[in-house]
Short mmCIF file of C-alpha atoms in Angstrom, two decimals:
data_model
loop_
_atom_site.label_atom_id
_atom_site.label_comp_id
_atom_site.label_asym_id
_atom_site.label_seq_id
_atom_site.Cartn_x
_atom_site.Cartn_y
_atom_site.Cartn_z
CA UNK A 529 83.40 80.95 104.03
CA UNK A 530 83.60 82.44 107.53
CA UNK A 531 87.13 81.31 108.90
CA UNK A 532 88.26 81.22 112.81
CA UNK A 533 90.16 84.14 114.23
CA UNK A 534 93.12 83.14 115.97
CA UNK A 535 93.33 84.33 119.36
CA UNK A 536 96.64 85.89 121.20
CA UNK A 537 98.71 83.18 122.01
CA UNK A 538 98.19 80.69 118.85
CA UNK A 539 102.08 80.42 117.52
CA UNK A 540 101.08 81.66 114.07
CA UNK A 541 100.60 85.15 115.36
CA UNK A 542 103.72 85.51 116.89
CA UNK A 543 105.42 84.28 112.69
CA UNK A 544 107.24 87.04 110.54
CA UNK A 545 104.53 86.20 107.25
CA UNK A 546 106.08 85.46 103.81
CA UNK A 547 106.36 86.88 100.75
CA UNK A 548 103.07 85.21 98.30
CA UNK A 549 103.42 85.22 94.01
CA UNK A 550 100.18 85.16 91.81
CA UNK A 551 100.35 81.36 92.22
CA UNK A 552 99.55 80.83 95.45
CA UNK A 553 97.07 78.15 95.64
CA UNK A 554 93.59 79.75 95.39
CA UNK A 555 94.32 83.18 96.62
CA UNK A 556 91.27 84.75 95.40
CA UNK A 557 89.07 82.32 97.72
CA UNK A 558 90.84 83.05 100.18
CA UNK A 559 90.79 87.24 99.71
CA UNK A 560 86.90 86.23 99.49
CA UNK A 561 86.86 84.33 102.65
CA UNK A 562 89.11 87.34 104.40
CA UNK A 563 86.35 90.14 103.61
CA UNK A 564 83.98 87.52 104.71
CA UNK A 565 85.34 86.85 107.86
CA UNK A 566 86.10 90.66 108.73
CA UNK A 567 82.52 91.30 107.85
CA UNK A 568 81.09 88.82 110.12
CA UNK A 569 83.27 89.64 112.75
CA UNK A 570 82.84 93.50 112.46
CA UNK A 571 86.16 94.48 112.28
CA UNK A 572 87.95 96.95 110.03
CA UNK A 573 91.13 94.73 109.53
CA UNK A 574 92.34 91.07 108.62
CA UNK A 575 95.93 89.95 108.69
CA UNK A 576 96.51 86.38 106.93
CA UNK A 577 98.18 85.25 110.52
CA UNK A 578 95.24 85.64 111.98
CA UNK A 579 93.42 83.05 110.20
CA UNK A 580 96.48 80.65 110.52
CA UNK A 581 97.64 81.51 107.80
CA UNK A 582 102.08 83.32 107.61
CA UNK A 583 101.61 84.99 104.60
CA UNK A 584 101.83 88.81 103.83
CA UNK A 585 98.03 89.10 102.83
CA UNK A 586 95.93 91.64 104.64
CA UNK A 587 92.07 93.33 104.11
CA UNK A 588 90.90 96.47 105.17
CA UNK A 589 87.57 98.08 105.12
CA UNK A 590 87.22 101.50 106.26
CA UNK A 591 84.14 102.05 104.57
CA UNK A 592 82.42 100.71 107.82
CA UNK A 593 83.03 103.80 109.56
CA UNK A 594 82.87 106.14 106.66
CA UNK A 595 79.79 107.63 108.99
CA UNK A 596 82.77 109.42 111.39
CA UNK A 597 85.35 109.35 108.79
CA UNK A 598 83.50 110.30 105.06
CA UNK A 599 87.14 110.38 103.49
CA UNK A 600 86.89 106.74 103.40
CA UNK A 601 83.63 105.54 102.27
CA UNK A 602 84.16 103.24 99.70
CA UNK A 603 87.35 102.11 100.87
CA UNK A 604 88.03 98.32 100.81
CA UNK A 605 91.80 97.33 99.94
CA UNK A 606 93.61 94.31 99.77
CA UNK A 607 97.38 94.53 100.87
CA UNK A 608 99.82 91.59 99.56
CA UNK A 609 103.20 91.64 100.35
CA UNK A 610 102.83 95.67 102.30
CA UNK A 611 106.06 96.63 103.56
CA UNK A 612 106.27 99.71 105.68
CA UNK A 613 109.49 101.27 104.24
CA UNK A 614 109.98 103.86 106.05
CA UNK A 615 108.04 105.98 109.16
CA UNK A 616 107.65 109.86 109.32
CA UNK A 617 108.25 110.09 113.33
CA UNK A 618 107.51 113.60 113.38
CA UNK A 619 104.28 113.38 114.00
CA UNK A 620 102.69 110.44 116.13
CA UNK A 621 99.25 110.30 117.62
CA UNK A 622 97.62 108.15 120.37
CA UNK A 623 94.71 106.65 119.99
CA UNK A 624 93.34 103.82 121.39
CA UNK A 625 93.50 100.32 119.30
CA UNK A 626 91.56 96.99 119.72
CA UNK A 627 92.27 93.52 117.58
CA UNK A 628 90.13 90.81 116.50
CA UNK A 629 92.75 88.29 118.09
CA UNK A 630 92.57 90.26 121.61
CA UNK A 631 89.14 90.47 122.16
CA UNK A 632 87.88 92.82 124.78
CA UNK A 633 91.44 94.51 124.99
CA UNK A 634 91.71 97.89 124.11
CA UNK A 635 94.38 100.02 124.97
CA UNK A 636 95.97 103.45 123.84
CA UNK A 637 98.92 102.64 121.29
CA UNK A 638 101.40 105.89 120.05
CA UNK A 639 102.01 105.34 116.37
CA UNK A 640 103.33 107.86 113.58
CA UNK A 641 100.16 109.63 111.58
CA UNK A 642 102.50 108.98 108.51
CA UNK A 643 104.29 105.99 107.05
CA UNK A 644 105.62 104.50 103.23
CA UNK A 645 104.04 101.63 102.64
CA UNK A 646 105.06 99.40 98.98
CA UNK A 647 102.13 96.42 98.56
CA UNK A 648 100.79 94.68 95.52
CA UNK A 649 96.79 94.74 95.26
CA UNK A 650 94.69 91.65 94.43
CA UNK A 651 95.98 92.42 90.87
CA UNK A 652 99.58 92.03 91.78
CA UNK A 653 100.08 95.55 90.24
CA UNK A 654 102.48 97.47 92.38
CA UNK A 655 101.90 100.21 94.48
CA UNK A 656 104.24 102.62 96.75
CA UNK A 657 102.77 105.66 98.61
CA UNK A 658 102.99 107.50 101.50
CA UNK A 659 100.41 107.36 103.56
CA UNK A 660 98.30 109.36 106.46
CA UNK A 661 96.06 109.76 109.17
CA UNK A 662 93.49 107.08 110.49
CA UNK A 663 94.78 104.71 107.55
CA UNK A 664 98.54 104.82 108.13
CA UNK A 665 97.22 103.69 111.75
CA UNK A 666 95.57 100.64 110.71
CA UNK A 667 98.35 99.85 108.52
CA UNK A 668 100.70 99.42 110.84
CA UNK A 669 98.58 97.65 113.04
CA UNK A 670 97.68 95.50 110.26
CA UNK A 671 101.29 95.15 109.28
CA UNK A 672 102.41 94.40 112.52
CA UNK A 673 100.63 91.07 112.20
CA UNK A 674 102.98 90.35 109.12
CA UNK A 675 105.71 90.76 111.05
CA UNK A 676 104.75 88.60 114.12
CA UNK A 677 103.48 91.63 116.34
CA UNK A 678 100.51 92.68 118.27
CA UNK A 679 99.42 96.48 119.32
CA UNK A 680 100.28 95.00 122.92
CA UNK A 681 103.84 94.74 122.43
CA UNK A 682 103.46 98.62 121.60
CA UNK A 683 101.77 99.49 124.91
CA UNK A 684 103.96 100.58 128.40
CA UNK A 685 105.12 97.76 129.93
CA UNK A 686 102.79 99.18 133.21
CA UNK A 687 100.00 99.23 130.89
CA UNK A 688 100.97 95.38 129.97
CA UNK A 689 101.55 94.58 133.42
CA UNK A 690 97.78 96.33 134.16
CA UNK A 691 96.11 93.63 131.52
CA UNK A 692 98.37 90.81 132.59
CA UNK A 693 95.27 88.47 134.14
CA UNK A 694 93.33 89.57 130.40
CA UNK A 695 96.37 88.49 128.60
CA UNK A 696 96.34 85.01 130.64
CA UNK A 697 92.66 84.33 129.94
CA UNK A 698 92.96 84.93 126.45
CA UNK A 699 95.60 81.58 126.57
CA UNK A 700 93.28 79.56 128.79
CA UNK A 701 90.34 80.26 126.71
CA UNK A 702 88.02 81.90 128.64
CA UNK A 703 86.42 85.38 126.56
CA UNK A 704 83.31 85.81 124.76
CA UNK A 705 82.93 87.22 121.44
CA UNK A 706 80.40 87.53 119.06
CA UNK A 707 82.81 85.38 116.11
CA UNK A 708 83.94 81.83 115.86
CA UNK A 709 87.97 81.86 116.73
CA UNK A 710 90.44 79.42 117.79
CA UNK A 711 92.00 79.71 120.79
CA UNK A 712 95.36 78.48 122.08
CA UNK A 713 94.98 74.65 122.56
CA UNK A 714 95.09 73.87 126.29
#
């Protein structure tokens, strides 16, 4: 089932996500209705917050752009529970980000190229890695969802000022985008 994306300003997005166990009520469903909706809404990443629900569950699909980036075709992961552990700030790279919650907002966002990351898979079998390049990016974007965040808090607060009037839209509801969402309640 295609769920609504919750757009910048719904409270959820702005919740530090729990912990989930194997028991949480029908979790595979709702994995299937995640790579559903990120399908439909041709993005690359889901957080659980932005489909309402604060729980540390994200999808990510970098197999859709496996044309620029072969090293990932084939790669579709589910993420429950990811917490970045630690962040190699040696190295950072800008690059500019966009979000299924901000639509039409895309600014450039400095992140580290490395990060360790500890998650479960859809298995709940434990996994702790460090990881690189375009990946470690959408992690943390990903994972900054989890933890109540969006890549605008990341941006210069001249660059925030500069999409100020985007920002306010978003809250009064008026974008267009190509997927069904749920905007702030007015």
């Amino acid at each position: 089932m295609i769920l609504p994306i919750y757009i910048y300003g719904q409270p959820v997005l702005r919740k530090v996500a729990e912990d989930i166990t194997p028991e949480y009520p029908q979790l595979k469903d709702l994995i299937s209705d995640m790579w559903e909706t990120l399908a439909e809404s041709e993005g690359i990443g889901l957080a659980a917050p932005q489909i309402g629900k604060p729980i540390r569950l994200s999808v990510i699909d970098l197999d859709v752009i496996s044309d620029d980036l072969p090293e990932y075709k084939g790669f579709r992961q589910v993420f429950i529970n990811p917490h970045i552990l630690d962040y190699d700030e040696e190295n950072t790279d800008t690059s500019e980000e966009g979000c299924l919650s901000l639509p039409a907002i895309h600014e450039k966002v400095v992140r580290p190229t490395r990060i360790h990351v500890a998650w479960d898979d859809e298995n709940f079998e434990h996994h702790d890695e460090w990881i690189e390049g375009y990946l470690a990016r959408v992690m943390q974007h990903e994972f900054d969802h989890l933890d109540g965040k969006m890549f605008v808090d990341r941006i210069s607060p001249l660059r925030k000022q500069l999409i100020k009037s985007k920002l306010r839209a978003l809250l009064q509801g008026r974008y267009r985008c190509g997927y069904k969402t749920k905007p702030v309640k007015r």
